[in-house]
Coordinates of N, CA and C in Angstrom, one line a residue:
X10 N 86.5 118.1 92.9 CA 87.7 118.7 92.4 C 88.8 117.6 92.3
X11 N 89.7 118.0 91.8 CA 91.0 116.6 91.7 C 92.2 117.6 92.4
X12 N 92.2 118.0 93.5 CA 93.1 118.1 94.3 C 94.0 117.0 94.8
X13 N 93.3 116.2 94.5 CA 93.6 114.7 95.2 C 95.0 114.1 94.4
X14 N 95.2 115.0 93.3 CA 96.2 114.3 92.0 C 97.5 115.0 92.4
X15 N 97.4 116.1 93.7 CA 99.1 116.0 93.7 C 99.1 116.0 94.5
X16 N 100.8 116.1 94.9 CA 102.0 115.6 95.7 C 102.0 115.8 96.9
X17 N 101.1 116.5 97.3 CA 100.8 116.8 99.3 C 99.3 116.0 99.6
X18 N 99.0 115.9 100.6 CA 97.8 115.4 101.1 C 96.7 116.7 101.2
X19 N 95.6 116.3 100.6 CA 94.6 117.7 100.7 C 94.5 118.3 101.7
X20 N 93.9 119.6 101.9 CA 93.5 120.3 103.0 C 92.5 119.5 104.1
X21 N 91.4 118.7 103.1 CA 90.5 117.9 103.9 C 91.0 116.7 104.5
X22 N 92.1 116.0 103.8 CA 93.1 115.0 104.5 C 93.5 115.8 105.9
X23 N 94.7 116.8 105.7 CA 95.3 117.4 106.8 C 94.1 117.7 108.0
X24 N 93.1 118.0 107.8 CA 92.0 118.5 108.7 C 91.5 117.1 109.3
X25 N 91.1 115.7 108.5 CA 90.9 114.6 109.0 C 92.2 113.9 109.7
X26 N 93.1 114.1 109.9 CA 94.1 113.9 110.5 C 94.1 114.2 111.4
X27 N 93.8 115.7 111.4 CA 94.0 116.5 112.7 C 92.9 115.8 113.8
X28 N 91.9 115.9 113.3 CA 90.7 115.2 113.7 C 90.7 114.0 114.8
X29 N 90.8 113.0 113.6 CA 91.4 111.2 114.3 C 92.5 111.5 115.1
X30 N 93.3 112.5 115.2 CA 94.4 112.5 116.5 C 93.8 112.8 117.5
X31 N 93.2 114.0 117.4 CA 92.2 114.3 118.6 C 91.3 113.5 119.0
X32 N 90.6 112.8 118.5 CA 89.6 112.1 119.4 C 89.7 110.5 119.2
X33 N 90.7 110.1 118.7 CA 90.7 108.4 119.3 C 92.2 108.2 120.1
X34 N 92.6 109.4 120.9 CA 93.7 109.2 122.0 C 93.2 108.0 122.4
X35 N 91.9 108.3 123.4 CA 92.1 107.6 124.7 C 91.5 105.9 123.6
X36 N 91.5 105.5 122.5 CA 91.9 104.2 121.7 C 92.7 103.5 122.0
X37 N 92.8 102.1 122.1 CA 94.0 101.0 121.7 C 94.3 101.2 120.2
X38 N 93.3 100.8 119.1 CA 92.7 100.7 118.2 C 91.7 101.2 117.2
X39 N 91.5 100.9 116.2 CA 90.7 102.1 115.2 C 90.7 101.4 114.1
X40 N 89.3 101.4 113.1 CA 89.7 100.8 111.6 C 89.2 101.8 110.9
X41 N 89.2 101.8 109.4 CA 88.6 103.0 109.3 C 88.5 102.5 107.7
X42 N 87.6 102.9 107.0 CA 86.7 102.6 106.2 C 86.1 104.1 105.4
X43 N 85.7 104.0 103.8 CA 85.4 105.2 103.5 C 84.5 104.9 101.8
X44 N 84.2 105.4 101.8 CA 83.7 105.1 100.0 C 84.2 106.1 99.4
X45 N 84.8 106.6 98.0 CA 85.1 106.9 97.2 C 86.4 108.0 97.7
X46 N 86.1 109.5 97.6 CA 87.3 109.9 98.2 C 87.6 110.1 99.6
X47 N 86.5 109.5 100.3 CA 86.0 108.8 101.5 C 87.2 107.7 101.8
X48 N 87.3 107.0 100.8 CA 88.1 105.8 100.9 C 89.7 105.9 100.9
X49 N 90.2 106.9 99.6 CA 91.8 107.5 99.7 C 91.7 108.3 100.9
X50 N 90.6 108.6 101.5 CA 91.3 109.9 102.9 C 91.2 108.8 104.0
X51 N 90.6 107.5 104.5 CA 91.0 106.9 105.1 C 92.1 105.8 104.9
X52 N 92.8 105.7 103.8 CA 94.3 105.1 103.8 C 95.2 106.3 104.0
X53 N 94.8 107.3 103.8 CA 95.9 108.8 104.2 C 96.3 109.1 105.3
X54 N 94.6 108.5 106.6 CA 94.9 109.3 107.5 C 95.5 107.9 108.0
X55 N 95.3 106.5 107.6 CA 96.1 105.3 108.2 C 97.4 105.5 108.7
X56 N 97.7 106.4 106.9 CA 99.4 106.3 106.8 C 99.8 107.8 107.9
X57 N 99.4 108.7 108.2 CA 100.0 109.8 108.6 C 99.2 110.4 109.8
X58 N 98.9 109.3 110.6 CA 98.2 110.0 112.3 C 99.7 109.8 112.6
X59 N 99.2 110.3 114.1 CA 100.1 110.4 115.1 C 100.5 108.7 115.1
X60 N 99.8 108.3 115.3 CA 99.7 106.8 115.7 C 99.5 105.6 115.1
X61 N 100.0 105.6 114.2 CA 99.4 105.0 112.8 C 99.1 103.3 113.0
X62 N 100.0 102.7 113.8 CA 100.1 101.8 114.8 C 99.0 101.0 115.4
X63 N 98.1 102.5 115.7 CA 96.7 102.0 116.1 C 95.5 101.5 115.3
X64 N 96.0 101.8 113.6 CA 95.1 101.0 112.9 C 95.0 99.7 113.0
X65 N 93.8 98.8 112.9 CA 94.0 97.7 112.4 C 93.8 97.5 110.9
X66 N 92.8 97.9 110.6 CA 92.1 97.9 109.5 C 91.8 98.9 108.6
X67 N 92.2 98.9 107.2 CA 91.2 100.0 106.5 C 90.9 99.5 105.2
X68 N 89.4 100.2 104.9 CA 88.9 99.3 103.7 C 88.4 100.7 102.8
X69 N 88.7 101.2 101.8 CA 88.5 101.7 100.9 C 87.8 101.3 99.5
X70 N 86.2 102.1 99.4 CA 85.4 101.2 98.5 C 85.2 102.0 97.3
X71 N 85.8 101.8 96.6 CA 86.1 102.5 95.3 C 86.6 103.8 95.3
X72 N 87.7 103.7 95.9 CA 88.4 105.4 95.8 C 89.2 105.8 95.1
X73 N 89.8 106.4 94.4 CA 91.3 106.9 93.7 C 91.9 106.8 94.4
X74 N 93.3 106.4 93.4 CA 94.6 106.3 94.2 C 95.1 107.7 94.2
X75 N 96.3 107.4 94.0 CA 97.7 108.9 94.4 C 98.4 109.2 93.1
X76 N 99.1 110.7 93.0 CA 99.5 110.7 92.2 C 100.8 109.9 92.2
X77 N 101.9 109.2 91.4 CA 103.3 109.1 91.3 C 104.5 110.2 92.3
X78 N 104.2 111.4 92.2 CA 104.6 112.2 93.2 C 103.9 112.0 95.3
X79 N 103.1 111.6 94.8 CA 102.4 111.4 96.3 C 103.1 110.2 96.5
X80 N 103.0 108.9 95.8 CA 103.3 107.8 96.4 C 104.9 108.2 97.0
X81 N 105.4 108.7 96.0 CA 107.3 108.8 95.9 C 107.5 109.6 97.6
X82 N 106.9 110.7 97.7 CA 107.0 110.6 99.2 C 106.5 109.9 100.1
X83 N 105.4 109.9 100.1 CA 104.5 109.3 101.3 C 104.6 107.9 101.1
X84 N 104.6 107.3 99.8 CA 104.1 105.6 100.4 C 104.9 105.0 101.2
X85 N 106.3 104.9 101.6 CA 106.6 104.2 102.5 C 106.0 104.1 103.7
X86 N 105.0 105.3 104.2 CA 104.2 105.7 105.4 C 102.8 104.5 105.4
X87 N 102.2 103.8 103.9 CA 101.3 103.8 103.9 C 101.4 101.9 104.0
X88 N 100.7 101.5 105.0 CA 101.3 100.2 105.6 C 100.1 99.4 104.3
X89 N 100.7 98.8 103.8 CA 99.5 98.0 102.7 C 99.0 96.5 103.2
X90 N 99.6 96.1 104.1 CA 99.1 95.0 104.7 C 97.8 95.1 105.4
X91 N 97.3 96.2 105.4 CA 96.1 96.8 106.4 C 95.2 96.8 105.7
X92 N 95.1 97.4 104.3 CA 94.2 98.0 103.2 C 93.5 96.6 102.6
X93 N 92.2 97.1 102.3 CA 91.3 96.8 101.6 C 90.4 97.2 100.2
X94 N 90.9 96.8 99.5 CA 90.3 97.9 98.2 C 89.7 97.2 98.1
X95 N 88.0 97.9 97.9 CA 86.6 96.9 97.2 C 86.2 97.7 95.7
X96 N 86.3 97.0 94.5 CA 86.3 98.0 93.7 C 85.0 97.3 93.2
X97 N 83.6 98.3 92.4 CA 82.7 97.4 91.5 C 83.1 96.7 90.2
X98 N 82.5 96.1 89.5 CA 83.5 95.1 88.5 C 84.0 96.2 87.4
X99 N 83.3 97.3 86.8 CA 83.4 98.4 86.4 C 83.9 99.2 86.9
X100 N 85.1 99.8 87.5 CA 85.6 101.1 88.3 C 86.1 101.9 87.3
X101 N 85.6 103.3 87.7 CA 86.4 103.7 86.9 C 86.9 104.7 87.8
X102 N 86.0 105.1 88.7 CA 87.3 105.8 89.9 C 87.7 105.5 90.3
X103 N 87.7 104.2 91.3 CA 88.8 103.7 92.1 C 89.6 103.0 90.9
X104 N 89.9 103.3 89.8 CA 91.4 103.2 89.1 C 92.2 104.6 88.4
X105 N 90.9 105.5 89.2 CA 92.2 106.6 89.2 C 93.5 106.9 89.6
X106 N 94.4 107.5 88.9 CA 95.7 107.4 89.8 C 96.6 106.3 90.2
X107 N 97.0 106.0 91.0 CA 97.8 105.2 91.4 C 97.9 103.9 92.8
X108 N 97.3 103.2 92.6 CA 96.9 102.3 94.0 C 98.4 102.2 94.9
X109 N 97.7 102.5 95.9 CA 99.0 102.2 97.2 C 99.8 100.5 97.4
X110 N 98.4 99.9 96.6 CA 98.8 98.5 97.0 C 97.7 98.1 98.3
X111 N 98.1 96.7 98.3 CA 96.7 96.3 99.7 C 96.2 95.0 99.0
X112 N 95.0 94.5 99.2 CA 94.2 93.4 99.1 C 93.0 94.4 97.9
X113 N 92.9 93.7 97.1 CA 92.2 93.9 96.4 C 91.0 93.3 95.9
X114 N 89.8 93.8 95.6 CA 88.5 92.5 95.2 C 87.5 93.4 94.9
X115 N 86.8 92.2 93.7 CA 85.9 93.2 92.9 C 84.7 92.6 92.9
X116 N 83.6 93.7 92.9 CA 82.2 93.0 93.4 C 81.6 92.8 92.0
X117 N 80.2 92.1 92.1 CA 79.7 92.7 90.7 C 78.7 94.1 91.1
X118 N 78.0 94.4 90.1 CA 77.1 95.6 90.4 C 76.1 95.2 89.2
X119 N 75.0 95.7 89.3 CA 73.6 95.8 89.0 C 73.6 96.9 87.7
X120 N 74.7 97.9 87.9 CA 74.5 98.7 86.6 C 75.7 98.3 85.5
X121 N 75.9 99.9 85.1 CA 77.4 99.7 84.5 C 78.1 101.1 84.7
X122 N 79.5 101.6 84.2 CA 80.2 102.4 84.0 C 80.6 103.1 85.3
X123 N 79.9 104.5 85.3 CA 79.9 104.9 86.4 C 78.9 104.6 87.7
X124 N 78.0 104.6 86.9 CA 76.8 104.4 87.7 C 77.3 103.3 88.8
X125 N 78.8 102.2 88.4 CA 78.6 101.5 89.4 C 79.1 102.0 90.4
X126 N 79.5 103.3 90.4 CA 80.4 103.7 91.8 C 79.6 104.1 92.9
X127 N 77.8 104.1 92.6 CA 77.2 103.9 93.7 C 77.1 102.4 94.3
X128 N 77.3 102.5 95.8 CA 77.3 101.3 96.4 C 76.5 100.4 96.5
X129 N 75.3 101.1 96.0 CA 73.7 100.9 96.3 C 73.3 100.0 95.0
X130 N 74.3 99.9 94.0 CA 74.3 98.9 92.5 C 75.0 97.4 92.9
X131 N 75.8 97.7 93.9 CA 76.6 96.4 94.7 C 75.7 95.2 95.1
X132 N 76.5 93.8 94.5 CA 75.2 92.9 94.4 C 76.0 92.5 96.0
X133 N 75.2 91.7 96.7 CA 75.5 91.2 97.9 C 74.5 89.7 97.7
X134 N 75.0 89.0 98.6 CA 74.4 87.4 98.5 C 73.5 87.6 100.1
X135 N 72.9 86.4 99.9 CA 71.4 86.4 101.3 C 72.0 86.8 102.4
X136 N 73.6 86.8 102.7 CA 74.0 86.8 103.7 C 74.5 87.9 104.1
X137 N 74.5 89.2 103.2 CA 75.3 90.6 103.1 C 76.3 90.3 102.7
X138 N 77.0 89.4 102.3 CA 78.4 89.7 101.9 C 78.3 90.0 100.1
X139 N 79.6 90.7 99.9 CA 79.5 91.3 98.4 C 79.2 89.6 97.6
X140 N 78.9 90.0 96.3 CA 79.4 88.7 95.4 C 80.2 89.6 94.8
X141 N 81.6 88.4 95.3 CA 82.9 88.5 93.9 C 83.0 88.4 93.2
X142 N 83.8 88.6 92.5 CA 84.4 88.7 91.0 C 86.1 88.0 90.9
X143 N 86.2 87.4 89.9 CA 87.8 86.5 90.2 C 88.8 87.9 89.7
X144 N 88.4 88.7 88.9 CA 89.4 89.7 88.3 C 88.5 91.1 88.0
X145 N 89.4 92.2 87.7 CA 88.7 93.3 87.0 C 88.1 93.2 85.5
X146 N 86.9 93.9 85.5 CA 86.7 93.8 83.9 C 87.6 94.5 82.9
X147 N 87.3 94.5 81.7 CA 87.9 95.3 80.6 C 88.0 96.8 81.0
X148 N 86.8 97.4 81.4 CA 86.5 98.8 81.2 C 87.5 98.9 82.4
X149 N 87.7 98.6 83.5 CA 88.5 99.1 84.7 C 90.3 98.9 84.4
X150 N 90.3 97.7 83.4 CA 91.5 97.7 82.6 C 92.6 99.0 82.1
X151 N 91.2 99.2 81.1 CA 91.4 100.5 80.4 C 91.8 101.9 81.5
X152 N 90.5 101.8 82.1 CA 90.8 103.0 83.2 C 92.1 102.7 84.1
X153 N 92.5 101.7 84.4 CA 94.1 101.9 85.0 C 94.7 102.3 83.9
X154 N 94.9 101.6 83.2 CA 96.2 101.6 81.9 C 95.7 103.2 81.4
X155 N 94.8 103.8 81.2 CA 94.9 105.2 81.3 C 95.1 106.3 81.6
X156 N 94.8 106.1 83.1 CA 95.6 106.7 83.9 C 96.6 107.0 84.2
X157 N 97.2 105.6 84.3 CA 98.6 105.2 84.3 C 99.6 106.3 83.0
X158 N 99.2 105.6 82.2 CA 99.7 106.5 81.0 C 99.8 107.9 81.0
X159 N 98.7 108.5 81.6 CA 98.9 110.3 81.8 C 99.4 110.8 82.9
X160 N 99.1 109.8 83.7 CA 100.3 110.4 85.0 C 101.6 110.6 84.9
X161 N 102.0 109.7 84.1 CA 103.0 109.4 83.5 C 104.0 110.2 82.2
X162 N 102.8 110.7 81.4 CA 103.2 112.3 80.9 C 102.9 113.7 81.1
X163 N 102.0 113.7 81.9 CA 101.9 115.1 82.7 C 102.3 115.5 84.1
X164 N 102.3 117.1 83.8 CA 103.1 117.3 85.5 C 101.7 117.3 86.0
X165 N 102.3 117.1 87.6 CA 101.3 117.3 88.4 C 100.1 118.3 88.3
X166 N 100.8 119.6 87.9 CA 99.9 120.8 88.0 C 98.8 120.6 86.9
X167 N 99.2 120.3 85.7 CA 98.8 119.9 84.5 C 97.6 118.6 84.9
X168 N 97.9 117.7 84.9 CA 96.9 116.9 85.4 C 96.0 117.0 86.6
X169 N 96.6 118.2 87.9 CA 95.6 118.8 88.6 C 94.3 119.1 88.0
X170 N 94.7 120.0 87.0 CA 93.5 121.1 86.3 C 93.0 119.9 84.9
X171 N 93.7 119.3 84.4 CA 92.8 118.4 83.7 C 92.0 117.1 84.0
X172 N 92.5 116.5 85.2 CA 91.4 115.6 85.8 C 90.1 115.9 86.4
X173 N 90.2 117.4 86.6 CA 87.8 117.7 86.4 C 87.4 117.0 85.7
X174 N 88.4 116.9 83.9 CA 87.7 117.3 82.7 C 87.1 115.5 82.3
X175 N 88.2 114.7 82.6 CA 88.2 113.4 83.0 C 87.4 113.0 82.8
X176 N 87.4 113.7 85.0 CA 86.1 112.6 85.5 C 84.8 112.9 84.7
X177 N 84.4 114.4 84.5 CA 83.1 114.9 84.1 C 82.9 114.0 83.0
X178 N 83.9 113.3 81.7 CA 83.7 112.5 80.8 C 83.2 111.3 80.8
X179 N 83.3 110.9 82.5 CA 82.7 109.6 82.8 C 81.3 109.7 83.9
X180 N 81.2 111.2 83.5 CA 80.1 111.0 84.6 C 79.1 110.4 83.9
X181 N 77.9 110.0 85.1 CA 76.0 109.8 84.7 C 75.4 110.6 84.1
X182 N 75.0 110.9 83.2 CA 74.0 111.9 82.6 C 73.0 112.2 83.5
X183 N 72.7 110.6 84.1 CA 71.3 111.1 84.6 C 71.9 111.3 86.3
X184 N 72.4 111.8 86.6 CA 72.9 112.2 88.3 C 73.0 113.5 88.0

């Protein structure tokens, strides 16, 4: 669903919040890490625990960003010095929306389009680490600057109910 495109934090955000408060009290510390909307719901819950403090770290691997309305409240909440965006050289979901900002780096991947938002296309060198990329490609280009652009003329509710239609345009045939 693209709940994710407006101006409050999802139901599943508020519930994972609620969550991380309850059970990393007795913590100093915490990093937190996610793949896709895995990845925007661990910079959400960075920015809006009880204790936000206790993050050190969060790495977000190809997630969507925020609508314009989400950032305009919440981002001052959302510490970007922490964040890690790992995007494939091809993203097309993690350039949905609106990035919070953070460290950014692009892997290559093994397929193309969508296909590379599986992690499992991610090249890695003998040693596990990703191989990088010095910039984003063209296609991930586009997909910011397109986004960008509709966020930018639609209301929130409006691009709620039209971002299904979007994504389904970039899905896999074969998934």
């Amino acid at each position: 669903d693209a709940k994710f495109a407006g101006s409050e934090p999802t139901d599943e955000e508020k519930w994972l919040i609620e969550r991380v408060n309850r059970y990393t009290g007795d913590y100093d510390s915490i990093d937190l890490s996610g793949h896709s909307q895995g990845g925007r719901e661990a910079i959400t819950i960075s920015a809006m625990m009880d204790d936000p403090d206790k993050v050190r770290y969060v790495v977000s691997l190809d997630g969507p960003g925020y609508s314009k309305e989400f950032l305009e409240i919440y981002g001052h909440l959302i510490d970007t010095e922490k964040i890690l965006h790992v995007y494939p050289d091809e993203s097309i979901v993690g350039h949905i929306l609106h990035s919070p900002g953070g460290e950014v780096i692009y892997v290559e991947a093994n397929s193309s389009l969508i296909s590379n938002h599986s992690m499992s296309t991610w090249r890695v060198d003998e040693n596990g680490n990703f191989v990088q990329m010095h910039d984003a490609n063209l296609i991930s280009k586009i997909t910011r600057a397109g986004t960008e652009y509709l966020t930018s003329k639609l209301s929130p509710e409006v691009l709620e109910e039209t971002l299904p239609y979007i994504i389904q345009l970039t899905a896999d045939p074969n998934d």
